[in-house]
PDB file of C-alpha atoms in Angstrom:
ATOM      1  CA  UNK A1409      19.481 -63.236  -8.103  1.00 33.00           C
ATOM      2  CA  UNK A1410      20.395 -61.789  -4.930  1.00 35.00           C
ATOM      3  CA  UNK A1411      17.690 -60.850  -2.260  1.00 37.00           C
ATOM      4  CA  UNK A1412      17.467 -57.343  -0.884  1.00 37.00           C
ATOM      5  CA  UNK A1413      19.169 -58.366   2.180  1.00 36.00           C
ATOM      6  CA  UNK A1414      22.057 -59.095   0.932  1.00 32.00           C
ATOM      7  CA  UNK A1415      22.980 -56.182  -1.444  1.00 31.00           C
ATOM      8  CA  UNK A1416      25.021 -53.481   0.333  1.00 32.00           C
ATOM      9  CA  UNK A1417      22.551 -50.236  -0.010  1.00 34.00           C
ATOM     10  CA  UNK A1418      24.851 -47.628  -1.507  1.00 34.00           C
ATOM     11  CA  UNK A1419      23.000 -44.477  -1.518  1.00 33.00           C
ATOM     12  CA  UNK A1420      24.621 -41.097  -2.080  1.00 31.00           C
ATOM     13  CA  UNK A1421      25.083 -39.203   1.221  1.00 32.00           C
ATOM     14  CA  UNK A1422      21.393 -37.484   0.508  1.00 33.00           C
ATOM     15  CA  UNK A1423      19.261 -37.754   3.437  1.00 36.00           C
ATOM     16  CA  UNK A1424      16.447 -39.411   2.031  1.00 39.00           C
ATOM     17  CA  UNK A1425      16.748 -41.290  -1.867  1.00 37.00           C
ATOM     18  CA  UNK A1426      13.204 -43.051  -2.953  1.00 38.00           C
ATOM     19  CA  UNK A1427      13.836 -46.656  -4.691  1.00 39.00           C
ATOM     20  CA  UNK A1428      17.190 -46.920  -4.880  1.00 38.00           C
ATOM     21  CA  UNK A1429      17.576 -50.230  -4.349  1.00 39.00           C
ATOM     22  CA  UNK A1430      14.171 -51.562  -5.874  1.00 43.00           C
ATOM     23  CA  UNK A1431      15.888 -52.429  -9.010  1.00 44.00           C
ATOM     24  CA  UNK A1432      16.356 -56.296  -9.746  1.00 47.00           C
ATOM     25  CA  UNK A1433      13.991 -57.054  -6.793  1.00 53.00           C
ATOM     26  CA  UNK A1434      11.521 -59.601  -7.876  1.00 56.00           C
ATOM     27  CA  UNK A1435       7.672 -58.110  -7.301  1.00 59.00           C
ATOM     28  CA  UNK A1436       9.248 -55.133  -5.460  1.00 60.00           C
ATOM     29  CA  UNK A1437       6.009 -52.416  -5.966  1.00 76.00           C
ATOM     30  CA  UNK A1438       8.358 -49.683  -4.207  1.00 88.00           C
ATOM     31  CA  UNK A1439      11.382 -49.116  -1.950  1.00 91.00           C
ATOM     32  CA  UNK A1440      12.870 -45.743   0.068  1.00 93.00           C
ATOM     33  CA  UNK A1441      16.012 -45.488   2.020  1.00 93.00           C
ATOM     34  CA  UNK A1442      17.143 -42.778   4.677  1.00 94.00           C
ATOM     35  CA  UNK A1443      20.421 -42.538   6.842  1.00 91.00           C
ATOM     36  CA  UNK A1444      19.781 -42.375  10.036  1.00 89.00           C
ATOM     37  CA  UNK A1445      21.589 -40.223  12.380  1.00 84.00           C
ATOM     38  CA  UNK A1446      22.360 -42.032  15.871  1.00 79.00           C
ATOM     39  CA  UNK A1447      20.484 -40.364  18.464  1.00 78.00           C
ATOM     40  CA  UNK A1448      17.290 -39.481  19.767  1.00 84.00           C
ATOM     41  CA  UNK A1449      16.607 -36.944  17.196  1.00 89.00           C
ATOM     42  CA  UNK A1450      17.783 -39.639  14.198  1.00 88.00           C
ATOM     43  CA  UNK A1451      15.447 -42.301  15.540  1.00 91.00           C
ATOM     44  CA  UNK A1452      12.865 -39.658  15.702  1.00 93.00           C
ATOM     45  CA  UNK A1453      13.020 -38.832  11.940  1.00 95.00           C
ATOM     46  CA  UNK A1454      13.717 -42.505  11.292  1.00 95.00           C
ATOM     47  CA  UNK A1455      10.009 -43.185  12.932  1.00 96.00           C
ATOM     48  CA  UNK A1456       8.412 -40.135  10.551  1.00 96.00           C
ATOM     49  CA  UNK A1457      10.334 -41.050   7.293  1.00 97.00           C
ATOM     50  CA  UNK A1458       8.712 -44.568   8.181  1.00 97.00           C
ATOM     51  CA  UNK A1459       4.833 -43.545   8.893  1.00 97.00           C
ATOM     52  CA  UNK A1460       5.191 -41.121   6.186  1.00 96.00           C
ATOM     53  CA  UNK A1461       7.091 -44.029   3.800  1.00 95.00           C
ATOM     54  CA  UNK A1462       4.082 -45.935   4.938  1.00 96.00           C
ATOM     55  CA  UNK A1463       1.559 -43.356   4.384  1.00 95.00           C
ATOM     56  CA  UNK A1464       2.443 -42.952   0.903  1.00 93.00           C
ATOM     57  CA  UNK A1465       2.504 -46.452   0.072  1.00 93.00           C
ATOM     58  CA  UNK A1466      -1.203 -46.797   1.736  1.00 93.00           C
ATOM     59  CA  UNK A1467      -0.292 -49.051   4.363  1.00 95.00           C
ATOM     60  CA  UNK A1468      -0.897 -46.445   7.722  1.00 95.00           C
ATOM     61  CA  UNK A1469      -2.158 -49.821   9.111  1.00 95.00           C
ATOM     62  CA  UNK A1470       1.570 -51.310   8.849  1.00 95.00           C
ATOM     63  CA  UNK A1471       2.868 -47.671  10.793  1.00 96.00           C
ATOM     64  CA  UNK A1472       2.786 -48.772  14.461  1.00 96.00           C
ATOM     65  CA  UNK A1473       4.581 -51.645  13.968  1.00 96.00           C
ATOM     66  CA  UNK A1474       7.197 -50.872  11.563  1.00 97.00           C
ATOM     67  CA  UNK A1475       7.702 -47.652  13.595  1.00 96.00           C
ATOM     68  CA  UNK A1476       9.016 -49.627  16.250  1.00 95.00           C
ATOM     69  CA  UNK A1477      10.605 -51.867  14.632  1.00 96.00           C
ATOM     70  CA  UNK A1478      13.009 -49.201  12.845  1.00 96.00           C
ATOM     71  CA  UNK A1479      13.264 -48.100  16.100  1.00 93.00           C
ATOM     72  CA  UNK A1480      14.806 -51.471  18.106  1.00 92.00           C
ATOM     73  CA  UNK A1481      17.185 -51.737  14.863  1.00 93.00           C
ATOM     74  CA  UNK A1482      17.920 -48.713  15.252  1.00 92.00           C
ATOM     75  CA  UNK A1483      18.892 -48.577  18.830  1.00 89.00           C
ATOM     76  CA  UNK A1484      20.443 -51.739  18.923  1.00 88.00           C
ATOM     77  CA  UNK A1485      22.875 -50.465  15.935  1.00 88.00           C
ATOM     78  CA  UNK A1486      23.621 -47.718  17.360  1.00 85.00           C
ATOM     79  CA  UNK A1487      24.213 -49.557  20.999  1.00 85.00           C
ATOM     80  CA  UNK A1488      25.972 -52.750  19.500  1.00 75.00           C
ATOM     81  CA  UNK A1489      27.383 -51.466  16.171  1.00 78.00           C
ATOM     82  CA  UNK A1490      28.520 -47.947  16.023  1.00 73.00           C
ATOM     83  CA  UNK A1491      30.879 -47.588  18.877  1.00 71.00           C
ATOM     84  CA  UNK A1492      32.826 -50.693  17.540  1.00 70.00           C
ATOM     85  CA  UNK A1493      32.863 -49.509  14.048  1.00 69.00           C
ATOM     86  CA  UNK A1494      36.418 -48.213  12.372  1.00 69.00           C
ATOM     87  CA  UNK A1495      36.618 -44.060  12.037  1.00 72.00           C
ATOM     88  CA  UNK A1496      34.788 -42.932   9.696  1.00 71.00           C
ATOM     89  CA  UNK A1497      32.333 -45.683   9.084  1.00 70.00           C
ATOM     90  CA  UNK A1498      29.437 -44.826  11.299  1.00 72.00           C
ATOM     91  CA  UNK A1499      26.447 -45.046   8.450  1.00 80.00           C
ATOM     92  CA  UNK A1500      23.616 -46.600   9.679  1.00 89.00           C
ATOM     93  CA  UNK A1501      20.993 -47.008   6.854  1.00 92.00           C
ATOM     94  CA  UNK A1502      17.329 -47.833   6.637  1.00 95.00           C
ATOM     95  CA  UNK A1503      15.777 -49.334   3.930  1.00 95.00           C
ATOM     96  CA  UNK A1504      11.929 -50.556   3.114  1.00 95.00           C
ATOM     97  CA  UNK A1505      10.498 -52.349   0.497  1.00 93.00           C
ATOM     98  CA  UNK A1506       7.161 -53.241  -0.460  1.00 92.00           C
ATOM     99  CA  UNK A1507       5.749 -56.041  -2.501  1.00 85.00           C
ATOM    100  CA  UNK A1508       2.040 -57.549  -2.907  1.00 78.00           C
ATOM    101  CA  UNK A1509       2.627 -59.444   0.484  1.00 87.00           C
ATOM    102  CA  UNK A1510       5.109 -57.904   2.686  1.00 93.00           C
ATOM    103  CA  UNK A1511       7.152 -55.302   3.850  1.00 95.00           C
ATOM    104  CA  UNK A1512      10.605 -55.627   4.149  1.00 95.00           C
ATOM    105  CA  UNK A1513      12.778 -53.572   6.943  1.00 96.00           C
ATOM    106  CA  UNK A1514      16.722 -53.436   6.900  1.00 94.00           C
ATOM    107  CA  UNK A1515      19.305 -51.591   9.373  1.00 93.00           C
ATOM    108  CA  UNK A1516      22.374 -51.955   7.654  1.00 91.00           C
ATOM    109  CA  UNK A1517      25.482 -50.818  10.095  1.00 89.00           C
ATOM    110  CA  UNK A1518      28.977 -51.238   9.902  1.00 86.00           C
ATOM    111  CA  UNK A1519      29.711 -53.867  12.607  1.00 83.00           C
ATOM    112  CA  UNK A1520      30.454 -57.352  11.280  1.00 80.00           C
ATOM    113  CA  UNK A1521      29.219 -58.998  14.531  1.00 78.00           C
ATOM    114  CA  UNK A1522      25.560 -61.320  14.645  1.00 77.00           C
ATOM    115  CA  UNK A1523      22.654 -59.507  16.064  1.00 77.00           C
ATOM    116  CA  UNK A1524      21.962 -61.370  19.802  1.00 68.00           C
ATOM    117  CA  UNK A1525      18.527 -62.278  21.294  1.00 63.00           C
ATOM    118  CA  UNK A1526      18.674 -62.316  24.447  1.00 57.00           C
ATOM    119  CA  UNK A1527      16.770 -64.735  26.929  1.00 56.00           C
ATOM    120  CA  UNK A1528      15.874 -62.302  29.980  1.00 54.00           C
ATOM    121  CA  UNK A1529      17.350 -64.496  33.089  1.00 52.00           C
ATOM    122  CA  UNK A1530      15.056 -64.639  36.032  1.00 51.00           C
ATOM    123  CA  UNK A1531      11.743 -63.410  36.293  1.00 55.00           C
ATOM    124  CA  UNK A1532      10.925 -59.286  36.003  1.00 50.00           C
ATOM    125  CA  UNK A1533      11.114 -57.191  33.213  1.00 48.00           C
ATOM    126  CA  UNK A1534      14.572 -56.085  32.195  1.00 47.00           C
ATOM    127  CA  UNK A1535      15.496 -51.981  31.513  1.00 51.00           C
ATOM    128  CA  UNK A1536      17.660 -53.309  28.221  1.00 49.00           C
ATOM    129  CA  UNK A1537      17.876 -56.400  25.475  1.00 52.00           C
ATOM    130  CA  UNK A1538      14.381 -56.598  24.796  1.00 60.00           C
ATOM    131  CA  UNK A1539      14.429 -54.670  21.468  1.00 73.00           C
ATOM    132  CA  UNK A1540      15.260 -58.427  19.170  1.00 82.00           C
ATOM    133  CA  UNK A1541      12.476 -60.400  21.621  1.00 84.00           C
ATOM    134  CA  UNK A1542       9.736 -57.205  20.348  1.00 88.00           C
ATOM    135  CA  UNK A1543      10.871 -57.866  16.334  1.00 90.00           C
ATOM    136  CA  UNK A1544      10.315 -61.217  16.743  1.00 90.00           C
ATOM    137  CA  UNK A1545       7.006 -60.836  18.137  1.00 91.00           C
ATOM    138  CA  UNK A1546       6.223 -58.560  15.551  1.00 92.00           C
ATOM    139  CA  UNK A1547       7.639 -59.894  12.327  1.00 93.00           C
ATOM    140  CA  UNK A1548       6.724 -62.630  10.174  1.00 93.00           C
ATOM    141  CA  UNK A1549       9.990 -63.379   9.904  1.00 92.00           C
ATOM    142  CA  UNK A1550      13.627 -61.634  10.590  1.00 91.00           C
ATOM    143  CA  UNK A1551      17.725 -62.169  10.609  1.00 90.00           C
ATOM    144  CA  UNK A1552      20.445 -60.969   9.463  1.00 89.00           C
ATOM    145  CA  UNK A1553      23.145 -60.867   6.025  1.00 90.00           C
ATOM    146  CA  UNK A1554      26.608 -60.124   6.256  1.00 89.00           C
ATOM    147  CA  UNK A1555      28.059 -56.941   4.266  1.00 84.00           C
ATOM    148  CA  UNK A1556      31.680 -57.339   2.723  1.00 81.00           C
ATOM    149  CA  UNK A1557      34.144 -56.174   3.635  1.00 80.00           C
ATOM    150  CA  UNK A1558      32.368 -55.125   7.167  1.00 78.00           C
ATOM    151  CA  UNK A1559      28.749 -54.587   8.357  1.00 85.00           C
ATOM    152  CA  UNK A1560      25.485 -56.406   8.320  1.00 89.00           C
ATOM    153  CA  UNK A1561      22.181 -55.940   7.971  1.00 90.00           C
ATOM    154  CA  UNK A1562      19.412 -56.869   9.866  1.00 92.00           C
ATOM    155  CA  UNK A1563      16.129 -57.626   7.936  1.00 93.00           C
ATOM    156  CA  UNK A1564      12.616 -57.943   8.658  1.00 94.00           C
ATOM    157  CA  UNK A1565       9.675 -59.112   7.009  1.00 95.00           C
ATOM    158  CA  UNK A1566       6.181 -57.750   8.214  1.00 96.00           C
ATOM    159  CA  UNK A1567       3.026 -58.419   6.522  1.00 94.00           C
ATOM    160  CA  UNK A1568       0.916 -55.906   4.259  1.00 93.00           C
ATOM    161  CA  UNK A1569      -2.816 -57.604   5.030  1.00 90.00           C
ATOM    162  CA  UNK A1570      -4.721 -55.248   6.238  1.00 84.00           C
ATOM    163  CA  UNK A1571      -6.442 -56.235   9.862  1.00 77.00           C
ATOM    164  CA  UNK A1572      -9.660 -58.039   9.857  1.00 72.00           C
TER     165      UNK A1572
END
């Protein structure tokens, strides 16, 4: 059976569509998509759909850090992704899924191309290519699946326990 990752999310042109793609995922409890607009005031509502996602599924504790990482994905598809994408196939999607264990986080966008993690050269803090160094920090575990004919998606798992 395929894993989440790897099915293309084909949700009708709706903003928001609950569960989806839940179906046929092994121990999935619940799922939610949104398409997310590029810009400031998309990653904005991409943050709130995921607190309030979050919320619902009674896992505020998970909201900080799946917040931002929605929000690297995010920018980094629109950055990386978008601009290199053929007319008329801009969609940038969101999707989370939660099992017993984890939740899982995928930016689906229409560039073929490998995410990059950059090593920062020299010593400092650099302005941009941090966002891939944060989800690693952050996620249990995270990469990418290839979309045929075009596009990707970039998953990542997070865990559900609660802090100590």
């Amino acid at each position: 059976m395929p894993s989440p990752v790897s099915r293309q999310l084909e949700v009708p042109s709706a903003a928001a569509v609950i569960a989806p793609w839940a179906e046929g995922t092994p121990g999935a409890i619940a799922a939610a998509a949104l398409r997310i607009d590029c810009g400031q005031e998309g990653f904005a509502r991409a943050r709130a759909f995921t607190r309030e996602t979050l919320g619902r599924w009674s896992l505020d504790h998970c909201a900080d850090d799946a917040a931002l990482v929605v929000t690297e994905l995010a920018a980094n598809a629109a950055t990386h992704a978008v601009p290199y994408a053929p007319p008329g196939d801009t969609a940038v999607w969101l999707g989370l899924a939660v099992d017993a264990a984890q939740l899982l986080i995928t930016v689906s966008d229409p560039c073929a191309g490998r995410p990059i993690c950059r090593t920062p050269a020299g010593f400092g803090l650099p302005e941009h290519g941090r966002g891939l160094r944060i989800v690693d920090a952050l996620a249990e575990d995270w990469g990418w699946t290839p979309r045929p004919p075009a596009g990707k998606s970039v998953w990542v798992r997070l865990s559900t326990r609660p802090p100590h």
